[in-house]
PDB file of N, CA and C in Angstrom:
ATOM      1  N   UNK A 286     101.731 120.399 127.327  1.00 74.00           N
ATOM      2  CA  UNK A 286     102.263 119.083 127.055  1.00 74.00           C
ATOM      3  C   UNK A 286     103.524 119.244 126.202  1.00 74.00           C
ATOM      4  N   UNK A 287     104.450 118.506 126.856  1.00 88.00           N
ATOM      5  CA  UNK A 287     105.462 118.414 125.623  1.00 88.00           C
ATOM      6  C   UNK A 287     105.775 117.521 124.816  1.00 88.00           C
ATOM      7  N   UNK A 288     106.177 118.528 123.514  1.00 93.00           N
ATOM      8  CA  UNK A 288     105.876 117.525 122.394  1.00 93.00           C
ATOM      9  C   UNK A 288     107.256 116.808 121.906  1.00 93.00           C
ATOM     10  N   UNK A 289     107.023 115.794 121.292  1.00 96.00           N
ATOM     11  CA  UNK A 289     107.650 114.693 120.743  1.00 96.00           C
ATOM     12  C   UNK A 289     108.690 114.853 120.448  1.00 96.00           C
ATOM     13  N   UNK A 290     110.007 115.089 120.346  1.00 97.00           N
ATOM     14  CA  UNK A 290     110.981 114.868 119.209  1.00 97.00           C
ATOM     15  C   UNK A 290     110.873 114.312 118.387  1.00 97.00           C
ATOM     16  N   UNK A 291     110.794 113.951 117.211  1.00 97.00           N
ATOM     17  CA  UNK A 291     110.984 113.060 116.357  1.00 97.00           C
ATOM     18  C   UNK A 291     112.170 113.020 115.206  1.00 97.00           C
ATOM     19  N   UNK A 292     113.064 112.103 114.900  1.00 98.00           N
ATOM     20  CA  UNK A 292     113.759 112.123 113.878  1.00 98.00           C
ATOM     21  C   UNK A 292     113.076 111.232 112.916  1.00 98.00           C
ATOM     22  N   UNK A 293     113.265 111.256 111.306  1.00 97.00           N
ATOM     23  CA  UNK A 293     112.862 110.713 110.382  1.00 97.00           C
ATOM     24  C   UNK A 293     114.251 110.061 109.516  1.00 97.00           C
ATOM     25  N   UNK A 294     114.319 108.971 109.802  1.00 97.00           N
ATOM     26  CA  UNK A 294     115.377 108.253 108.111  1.00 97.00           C
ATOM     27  C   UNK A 294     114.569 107.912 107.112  1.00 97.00           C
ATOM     28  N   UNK A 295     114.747 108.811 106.281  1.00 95.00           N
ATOM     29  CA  UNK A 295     114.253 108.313 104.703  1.00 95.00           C
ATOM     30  C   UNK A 295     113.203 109.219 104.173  1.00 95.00           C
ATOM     31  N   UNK A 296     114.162 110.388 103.612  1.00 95.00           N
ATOM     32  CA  UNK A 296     113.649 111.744 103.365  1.00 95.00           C
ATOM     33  C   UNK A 296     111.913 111.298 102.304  1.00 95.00           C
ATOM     34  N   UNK A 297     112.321 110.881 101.573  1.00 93.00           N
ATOM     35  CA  UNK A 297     110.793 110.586 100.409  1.00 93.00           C
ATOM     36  C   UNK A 297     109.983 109.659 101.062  1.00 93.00           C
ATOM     37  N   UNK A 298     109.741 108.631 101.403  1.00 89.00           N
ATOM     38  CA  UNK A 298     109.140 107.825 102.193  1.00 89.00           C
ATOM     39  C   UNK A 298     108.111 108.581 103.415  1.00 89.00           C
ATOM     40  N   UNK A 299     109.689 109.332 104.209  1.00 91.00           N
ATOM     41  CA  UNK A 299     109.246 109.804 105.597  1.00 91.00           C
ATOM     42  C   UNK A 299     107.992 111.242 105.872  1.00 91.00           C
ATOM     43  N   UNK A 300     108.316 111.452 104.306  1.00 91.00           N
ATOM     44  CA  UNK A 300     107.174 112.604 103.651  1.00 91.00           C
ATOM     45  C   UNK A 300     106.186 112.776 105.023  1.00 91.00           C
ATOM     46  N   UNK A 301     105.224 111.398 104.935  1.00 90.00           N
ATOM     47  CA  UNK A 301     103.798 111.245 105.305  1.00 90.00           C
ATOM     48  C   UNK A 301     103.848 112.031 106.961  1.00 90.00           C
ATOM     49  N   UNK A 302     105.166 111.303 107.731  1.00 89.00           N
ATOM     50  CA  UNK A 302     105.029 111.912 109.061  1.00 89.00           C
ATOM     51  C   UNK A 302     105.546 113.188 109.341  1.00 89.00           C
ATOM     52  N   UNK A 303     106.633 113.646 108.452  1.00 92.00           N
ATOM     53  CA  UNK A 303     107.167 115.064 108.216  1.00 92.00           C
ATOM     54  C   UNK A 303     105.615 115.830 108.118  1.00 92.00           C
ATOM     55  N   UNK A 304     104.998 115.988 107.342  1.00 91.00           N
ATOM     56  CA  UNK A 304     104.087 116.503 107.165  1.00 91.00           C
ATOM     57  C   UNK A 304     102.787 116.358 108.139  1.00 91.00           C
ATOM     58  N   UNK A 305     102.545 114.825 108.701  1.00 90.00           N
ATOM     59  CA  UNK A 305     101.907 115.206 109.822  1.00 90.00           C
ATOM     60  C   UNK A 305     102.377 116.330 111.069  1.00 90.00           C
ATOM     61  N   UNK A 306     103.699 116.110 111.098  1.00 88.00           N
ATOM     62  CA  UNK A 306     104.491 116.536 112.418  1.00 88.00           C
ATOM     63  C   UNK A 306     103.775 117.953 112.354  1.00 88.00           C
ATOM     64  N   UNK A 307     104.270 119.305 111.021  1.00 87.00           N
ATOM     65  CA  UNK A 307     103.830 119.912 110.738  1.00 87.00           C
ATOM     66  C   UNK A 307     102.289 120.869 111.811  1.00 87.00           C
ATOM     67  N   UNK A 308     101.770 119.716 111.456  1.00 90.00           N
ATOM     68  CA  UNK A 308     100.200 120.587 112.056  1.00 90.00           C
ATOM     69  C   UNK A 308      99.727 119.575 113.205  1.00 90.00           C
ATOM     70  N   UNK A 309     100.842 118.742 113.463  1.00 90.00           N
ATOM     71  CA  UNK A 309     100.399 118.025 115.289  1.00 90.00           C
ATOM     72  C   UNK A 309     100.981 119.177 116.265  1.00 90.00           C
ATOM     73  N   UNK A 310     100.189 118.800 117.520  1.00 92.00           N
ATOM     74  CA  UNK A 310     100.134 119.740 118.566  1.00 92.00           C
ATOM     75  C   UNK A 310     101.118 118.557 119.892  1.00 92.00           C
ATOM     76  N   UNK A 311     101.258 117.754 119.507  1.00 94.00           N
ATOM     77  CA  UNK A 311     102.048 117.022 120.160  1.00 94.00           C
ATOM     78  C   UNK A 311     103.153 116.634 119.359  1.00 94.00           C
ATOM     79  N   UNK A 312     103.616 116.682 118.292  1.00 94.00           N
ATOM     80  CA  UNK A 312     105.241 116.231 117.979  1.00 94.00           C
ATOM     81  C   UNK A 312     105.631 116.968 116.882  1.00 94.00           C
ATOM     82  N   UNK A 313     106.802 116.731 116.549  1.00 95.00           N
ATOM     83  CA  UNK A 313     107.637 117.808 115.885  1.00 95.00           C
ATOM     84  C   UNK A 313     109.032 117.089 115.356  1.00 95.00           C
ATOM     85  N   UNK A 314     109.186 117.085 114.353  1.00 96.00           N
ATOM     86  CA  UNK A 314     110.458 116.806 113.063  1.00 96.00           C
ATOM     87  C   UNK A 314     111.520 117.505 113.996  1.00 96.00           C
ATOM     88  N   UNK A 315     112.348 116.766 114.703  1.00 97.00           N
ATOM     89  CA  UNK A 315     114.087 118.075 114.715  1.00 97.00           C
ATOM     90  C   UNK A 315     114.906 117.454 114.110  1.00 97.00           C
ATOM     91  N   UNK A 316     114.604 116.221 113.496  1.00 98.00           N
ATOM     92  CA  UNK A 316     116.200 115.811 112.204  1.00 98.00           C
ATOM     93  C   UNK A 316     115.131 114.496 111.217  1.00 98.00           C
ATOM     94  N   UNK A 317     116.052 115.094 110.411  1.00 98.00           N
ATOM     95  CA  UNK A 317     115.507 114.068 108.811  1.00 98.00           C
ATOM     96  C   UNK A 317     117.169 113.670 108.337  1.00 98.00           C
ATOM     97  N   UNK A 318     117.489 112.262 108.012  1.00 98.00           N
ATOM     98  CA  UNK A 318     118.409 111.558 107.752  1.00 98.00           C
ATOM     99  C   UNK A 318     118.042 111.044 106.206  1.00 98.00           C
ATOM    100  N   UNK A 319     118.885 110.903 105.339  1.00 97.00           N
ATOM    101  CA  UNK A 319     118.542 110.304 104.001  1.00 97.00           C
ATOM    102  C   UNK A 319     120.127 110.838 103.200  1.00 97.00           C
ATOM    103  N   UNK A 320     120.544 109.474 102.586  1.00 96.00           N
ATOM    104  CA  UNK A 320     121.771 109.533 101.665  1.00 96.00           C
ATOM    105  C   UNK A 320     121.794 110.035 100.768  1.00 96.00           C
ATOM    106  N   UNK A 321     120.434 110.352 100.020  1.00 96.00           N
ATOM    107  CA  UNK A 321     120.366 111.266  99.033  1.00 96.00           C
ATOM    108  C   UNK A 321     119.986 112.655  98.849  1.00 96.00           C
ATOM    109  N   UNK A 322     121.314 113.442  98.329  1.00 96.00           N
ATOM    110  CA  UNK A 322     121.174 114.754  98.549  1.00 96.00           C
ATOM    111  C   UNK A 322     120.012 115.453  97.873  1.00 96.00           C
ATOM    112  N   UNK A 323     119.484 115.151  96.915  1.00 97.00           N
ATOM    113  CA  UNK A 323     117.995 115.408  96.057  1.00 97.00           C
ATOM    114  C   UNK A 323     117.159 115.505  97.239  1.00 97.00           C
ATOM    115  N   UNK A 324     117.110 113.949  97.865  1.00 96.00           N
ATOM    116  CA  UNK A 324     116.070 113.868  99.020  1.00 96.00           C
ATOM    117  C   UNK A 324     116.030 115.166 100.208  1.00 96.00           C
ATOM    118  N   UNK A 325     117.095 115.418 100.258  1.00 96.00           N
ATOM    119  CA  UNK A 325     117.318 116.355 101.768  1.00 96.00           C
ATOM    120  C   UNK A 325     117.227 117.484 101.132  1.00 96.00           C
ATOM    121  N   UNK A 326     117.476 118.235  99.753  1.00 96.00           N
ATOM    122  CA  UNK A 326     116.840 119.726  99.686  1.00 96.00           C
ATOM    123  C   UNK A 326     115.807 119.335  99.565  1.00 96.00           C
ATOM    124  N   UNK A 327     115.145 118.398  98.854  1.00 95.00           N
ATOM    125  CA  UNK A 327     113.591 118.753  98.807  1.00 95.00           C
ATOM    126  C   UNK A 327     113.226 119.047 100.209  1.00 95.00           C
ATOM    127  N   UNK A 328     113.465 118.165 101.046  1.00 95.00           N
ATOM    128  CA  UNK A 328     112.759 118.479 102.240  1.00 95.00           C
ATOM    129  C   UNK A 328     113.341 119.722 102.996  1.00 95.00           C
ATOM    130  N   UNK A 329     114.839 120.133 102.431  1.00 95.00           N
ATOM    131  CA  UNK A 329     114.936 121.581 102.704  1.00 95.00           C
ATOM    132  C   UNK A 329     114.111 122.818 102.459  1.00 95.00           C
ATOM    133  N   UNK A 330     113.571 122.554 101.501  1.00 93.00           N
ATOM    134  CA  UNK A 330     113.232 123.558 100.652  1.00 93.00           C
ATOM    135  C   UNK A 330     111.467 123.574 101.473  1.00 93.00           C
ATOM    136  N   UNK A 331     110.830 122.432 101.671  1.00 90.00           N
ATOM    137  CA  UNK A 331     109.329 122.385 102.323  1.00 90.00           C
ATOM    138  C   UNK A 331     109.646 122.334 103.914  1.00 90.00           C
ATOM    139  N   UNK A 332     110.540 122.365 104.657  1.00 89.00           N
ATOM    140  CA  UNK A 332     110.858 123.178 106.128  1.00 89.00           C
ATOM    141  C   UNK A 332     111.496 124.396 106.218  1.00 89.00           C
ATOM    142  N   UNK A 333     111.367 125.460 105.088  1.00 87.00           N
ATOM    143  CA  UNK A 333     111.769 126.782 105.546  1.00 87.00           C
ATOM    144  C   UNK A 333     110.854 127.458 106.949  1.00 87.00           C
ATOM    145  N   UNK A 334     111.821 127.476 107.883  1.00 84.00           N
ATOM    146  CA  UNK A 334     111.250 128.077 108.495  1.00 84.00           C
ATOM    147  C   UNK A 334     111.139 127.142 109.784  1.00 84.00           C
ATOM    148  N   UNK A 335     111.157 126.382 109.569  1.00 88.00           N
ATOM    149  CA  UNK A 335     111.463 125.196 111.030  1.00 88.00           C
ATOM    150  C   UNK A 335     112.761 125.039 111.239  1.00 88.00           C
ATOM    151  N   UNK A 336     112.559 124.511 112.745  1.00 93.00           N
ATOM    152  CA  UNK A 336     114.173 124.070 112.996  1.00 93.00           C
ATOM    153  C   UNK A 336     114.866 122.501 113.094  1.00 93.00           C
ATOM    154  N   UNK A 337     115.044 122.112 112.023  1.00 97.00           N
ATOM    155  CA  UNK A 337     114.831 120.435 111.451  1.00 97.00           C
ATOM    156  C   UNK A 337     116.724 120.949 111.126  1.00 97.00           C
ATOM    157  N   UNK A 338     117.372 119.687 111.897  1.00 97.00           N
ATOM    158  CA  UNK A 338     118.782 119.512 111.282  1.00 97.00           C
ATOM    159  C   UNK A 338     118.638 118.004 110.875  1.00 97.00           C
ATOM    160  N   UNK A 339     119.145 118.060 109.359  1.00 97.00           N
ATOM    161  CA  UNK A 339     119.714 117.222 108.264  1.00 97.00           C
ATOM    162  C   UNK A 339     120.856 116.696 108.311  1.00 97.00           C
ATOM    163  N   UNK A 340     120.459 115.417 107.938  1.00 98.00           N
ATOM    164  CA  UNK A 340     121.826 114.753 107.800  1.00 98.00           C
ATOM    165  C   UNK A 340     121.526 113.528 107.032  1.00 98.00           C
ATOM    166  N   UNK A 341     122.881 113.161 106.397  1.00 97.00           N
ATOM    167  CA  UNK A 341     123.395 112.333 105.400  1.00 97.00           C
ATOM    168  C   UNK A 341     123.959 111.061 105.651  1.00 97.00           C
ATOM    169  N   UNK A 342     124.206 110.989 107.379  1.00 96.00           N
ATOM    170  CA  UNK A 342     124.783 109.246 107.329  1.00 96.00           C
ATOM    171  C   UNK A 342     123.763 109.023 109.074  1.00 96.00           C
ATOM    172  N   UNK A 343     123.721 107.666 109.264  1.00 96.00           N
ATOM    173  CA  UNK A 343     123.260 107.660 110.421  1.00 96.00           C
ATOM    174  C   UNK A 343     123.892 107.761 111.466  1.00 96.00           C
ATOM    175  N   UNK A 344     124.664 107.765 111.722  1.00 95.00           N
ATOM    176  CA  UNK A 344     125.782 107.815 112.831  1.00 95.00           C
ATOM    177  C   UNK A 344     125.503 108.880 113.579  1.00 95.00           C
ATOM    178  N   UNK A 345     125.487 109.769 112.671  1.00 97.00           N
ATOM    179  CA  UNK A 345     125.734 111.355 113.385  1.00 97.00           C
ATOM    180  C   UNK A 345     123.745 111.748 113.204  1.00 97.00           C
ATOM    181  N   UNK A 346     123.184 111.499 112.629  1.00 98.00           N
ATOM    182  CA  UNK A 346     121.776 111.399 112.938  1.00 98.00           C
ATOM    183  C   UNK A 346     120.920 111.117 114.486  1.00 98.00           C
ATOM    184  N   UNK A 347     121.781 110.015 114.414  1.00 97.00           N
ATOM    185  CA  UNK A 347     121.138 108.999 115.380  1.00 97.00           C
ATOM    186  C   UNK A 347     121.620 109.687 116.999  1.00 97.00           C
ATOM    187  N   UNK A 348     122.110 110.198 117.049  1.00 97.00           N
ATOM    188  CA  UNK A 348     122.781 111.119 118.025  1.00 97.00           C
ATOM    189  C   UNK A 348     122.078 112.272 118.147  1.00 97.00           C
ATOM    190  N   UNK A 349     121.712 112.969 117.111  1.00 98.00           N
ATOM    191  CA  UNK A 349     120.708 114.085 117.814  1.00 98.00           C
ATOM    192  C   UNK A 349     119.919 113.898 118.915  1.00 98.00           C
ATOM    193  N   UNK A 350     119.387 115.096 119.229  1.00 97.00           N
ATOM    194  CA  UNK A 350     118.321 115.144 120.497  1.00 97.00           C
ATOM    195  C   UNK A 350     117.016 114.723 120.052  1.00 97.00           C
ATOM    196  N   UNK A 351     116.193 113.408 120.423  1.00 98.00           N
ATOM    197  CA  UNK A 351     115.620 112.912 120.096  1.00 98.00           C
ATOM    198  C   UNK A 351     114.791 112.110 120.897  1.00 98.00           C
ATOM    199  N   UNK A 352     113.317 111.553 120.883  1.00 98.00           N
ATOM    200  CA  UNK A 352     112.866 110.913 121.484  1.00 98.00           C
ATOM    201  C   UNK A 352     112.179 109.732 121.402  1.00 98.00           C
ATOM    202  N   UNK A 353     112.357 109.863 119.449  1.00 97.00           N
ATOM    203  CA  UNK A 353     111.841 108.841 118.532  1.00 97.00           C
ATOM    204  C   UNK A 353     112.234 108.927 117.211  1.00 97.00           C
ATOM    205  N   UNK A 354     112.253 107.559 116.656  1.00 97.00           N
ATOM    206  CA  UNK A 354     112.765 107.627 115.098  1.00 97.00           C
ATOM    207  C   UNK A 354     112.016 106.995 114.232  1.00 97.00           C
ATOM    208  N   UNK A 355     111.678 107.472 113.091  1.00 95.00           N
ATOM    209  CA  UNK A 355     110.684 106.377 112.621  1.00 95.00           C
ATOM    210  C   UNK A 355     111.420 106.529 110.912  1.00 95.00           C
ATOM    211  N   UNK A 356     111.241 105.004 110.940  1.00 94.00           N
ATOM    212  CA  UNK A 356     111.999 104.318 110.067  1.00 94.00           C
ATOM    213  C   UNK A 356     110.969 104.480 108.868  1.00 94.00           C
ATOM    214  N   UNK A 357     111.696 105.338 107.734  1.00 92.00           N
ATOM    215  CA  UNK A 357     111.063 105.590 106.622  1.00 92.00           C
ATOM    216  C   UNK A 357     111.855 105.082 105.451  1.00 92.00           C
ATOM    217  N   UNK A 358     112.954 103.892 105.216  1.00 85.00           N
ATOM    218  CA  UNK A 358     114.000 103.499 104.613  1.00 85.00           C
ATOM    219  C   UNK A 358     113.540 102.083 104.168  1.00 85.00           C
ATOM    220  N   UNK A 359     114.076 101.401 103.639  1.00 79.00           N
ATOM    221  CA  UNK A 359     113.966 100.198 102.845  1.00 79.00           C
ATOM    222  C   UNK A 359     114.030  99.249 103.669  1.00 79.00           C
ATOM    223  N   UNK A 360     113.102  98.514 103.320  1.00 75.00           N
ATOM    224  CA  UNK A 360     112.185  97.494 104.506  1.00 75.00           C
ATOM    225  C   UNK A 360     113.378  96.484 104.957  1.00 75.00           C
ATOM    226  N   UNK A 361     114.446  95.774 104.238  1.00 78.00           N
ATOM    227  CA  UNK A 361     115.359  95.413 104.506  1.00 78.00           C
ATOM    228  C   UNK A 361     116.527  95.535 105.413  1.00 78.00           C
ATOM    229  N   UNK A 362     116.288  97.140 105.513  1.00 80.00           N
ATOM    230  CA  UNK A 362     117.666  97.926 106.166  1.00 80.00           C
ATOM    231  C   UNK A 362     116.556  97.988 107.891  1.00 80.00           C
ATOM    232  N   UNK A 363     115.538  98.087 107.947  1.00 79.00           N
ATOM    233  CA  UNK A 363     114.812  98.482 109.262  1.00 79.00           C
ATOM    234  C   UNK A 363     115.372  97.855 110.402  1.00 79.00           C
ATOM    235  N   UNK A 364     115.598  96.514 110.382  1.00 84.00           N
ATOM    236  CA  UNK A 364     116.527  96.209 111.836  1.00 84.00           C
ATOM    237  C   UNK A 364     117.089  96.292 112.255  1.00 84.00           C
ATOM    238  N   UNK A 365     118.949  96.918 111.421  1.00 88.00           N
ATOM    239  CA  UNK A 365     120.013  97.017 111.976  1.00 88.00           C
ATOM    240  C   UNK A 365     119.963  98.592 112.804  1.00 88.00           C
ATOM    241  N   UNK A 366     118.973  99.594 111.671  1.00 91.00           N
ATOM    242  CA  UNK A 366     118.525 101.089 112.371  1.00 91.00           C
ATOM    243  C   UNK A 366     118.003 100.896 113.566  1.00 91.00           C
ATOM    244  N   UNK A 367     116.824  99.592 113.383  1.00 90.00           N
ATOM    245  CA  UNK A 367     116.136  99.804 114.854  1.00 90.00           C
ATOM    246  C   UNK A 367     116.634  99.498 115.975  1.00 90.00           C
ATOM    247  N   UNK A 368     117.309  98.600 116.114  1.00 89.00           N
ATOM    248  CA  UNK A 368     117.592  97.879 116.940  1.00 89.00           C
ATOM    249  C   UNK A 368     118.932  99.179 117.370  1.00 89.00           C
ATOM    250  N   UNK A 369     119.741  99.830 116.517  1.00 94.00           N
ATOM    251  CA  UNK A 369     120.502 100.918 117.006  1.00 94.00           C
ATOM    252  C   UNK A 369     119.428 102.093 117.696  1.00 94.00           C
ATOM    253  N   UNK A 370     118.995 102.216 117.243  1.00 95.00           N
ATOM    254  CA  UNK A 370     117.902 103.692 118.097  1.00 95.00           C
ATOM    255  C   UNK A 370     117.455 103.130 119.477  1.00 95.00           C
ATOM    256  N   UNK A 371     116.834 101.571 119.257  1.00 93.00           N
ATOM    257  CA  UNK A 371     116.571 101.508 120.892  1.00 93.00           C
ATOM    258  C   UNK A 371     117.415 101.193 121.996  1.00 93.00           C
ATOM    259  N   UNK A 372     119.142 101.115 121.364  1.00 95.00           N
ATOM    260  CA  UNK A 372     120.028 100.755 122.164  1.00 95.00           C
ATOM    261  C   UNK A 372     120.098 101.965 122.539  1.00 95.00           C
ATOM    262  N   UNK A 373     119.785 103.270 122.338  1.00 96.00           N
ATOM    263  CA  UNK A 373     120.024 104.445 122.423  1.00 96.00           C
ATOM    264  C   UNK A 373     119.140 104.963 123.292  1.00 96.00           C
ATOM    265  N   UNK A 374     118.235 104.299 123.269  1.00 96.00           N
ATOM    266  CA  UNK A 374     117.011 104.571 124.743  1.00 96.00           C
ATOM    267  C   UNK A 374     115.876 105.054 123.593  1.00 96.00           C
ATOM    268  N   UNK A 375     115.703 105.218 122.287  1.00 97.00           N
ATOM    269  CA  UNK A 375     114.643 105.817 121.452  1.00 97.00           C
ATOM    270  C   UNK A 375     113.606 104.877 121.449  1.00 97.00           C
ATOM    271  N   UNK A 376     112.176 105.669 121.388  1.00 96.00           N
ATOM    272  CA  UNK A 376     111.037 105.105 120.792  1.00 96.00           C
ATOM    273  C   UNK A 376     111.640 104.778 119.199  1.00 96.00           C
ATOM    274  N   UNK A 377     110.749 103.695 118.777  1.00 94.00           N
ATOM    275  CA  UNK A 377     111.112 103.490 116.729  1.00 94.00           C
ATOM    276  C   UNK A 377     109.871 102.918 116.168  1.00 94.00           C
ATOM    277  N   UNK A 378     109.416 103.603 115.414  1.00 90.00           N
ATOM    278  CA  UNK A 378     108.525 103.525 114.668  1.00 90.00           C
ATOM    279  C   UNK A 378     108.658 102.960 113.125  1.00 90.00           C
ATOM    280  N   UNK A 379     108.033 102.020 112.714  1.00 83.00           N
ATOM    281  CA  UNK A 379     108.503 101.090 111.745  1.00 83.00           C
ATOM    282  C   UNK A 379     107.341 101.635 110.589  1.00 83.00           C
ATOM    283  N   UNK A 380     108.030 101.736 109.223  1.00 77.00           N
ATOM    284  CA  UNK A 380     106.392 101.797 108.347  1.00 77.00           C
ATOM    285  C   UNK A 380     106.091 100.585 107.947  1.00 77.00           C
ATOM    286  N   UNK A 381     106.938  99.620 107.956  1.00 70.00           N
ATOM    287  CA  UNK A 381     106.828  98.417 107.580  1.00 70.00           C
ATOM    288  C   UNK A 381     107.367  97.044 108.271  1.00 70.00           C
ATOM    289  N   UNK A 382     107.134  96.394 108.271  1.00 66.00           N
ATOM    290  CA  UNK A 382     107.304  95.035 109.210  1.00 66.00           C
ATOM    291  C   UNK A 382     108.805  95.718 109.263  1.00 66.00           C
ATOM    292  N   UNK A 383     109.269  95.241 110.583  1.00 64.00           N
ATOM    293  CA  UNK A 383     110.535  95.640 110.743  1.00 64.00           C
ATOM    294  C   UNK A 383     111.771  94.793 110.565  1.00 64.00           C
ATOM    295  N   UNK A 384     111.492  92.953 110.585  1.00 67.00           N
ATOM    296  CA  UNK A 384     112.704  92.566 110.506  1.00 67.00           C
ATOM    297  C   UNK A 384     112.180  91.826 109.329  1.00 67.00           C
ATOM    298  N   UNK A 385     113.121  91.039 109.217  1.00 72.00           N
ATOM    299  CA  UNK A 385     113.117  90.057 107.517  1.00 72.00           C
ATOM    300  C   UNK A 385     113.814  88.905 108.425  1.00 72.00           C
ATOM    301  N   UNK A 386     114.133  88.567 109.416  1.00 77.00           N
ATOM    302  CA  UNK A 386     114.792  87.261 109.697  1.00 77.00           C
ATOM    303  C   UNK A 386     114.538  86.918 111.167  1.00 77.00           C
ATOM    304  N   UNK A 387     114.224  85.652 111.923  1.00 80.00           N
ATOM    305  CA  UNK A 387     113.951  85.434 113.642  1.00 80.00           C
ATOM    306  C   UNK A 387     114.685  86.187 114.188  1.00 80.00           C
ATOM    307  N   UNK A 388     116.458  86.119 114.018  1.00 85.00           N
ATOM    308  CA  UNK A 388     117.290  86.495 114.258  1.00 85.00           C
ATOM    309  C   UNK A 388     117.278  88.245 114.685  1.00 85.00           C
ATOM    310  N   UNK A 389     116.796  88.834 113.384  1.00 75.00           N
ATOM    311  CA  UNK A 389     116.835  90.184 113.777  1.00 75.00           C
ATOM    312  C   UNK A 389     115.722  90.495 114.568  1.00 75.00           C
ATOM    313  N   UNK A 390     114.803  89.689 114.772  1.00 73.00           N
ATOM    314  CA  UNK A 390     113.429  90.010 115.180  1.00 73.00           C
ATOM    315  C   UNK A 390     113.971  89.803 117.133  1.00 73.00           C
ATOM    316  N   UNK A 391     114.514  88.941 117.466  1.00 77.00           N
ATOM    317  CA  UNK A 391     115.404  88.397 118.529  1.00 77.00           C
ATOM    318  C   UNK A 391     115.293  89.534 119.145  1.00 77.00           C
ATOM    319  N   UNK A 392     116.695  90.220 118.560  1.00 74.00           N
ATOM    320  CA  UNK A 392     117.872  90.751 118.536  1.00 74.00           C
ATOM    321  C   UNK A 392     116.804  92.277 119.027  1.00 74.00           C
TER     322      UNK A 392
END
């Protein structure tokens, strides 16, 4: 079976599924996104040894090879990300209600 791509935005948050990814037999971390550079060595430093590319803005994140993204970022920011990943053809995985307004919920 092949397994998942997954990208993660929101290095501290995204902890929980980084670490599932880890010891699933179906999916796998290949990029972690987060503005804060603290955030991205830590999680440098606990993927030695995997092949996870990092990054710092979404733009160039969101473009990796990917098959899903799951939104590990501030409950506020979740719609304008999501709604970009599935224009992109991505699965998106929300940790938290995803929109704050009809509008974005629409959209």
């Amino acid at each position: 079976m092949k397994k998942v791509r997954i990208g993660v935005l929101g290095a501290y948050r995204g902890t929980s599924m980084i670490n599932y990814c880890k010891r699933a037999e179906n999916a796998e971390v290949v990029a972690i996104c987060d503005k804060s550079p603290v955030a991205l060595d830590m999680q440098k430093e606990f993927a030695k040894g995997q092949d996870i590319t990092f990054y710092d803005n979404f733009e160039d994140f969101i473009n990796h090879d990917m098959d899903a993204v799951v939104l590990a970022n501030y409950a506020n920011e979740h719609a304008p990300f999501a709604i970009s990943a599935m224009k992109k053809g991505l699965h998106v995985f929300s940790e938290v209600l995803p929109v704050q307004t009809m509008k974005e919920a629409v959209e």
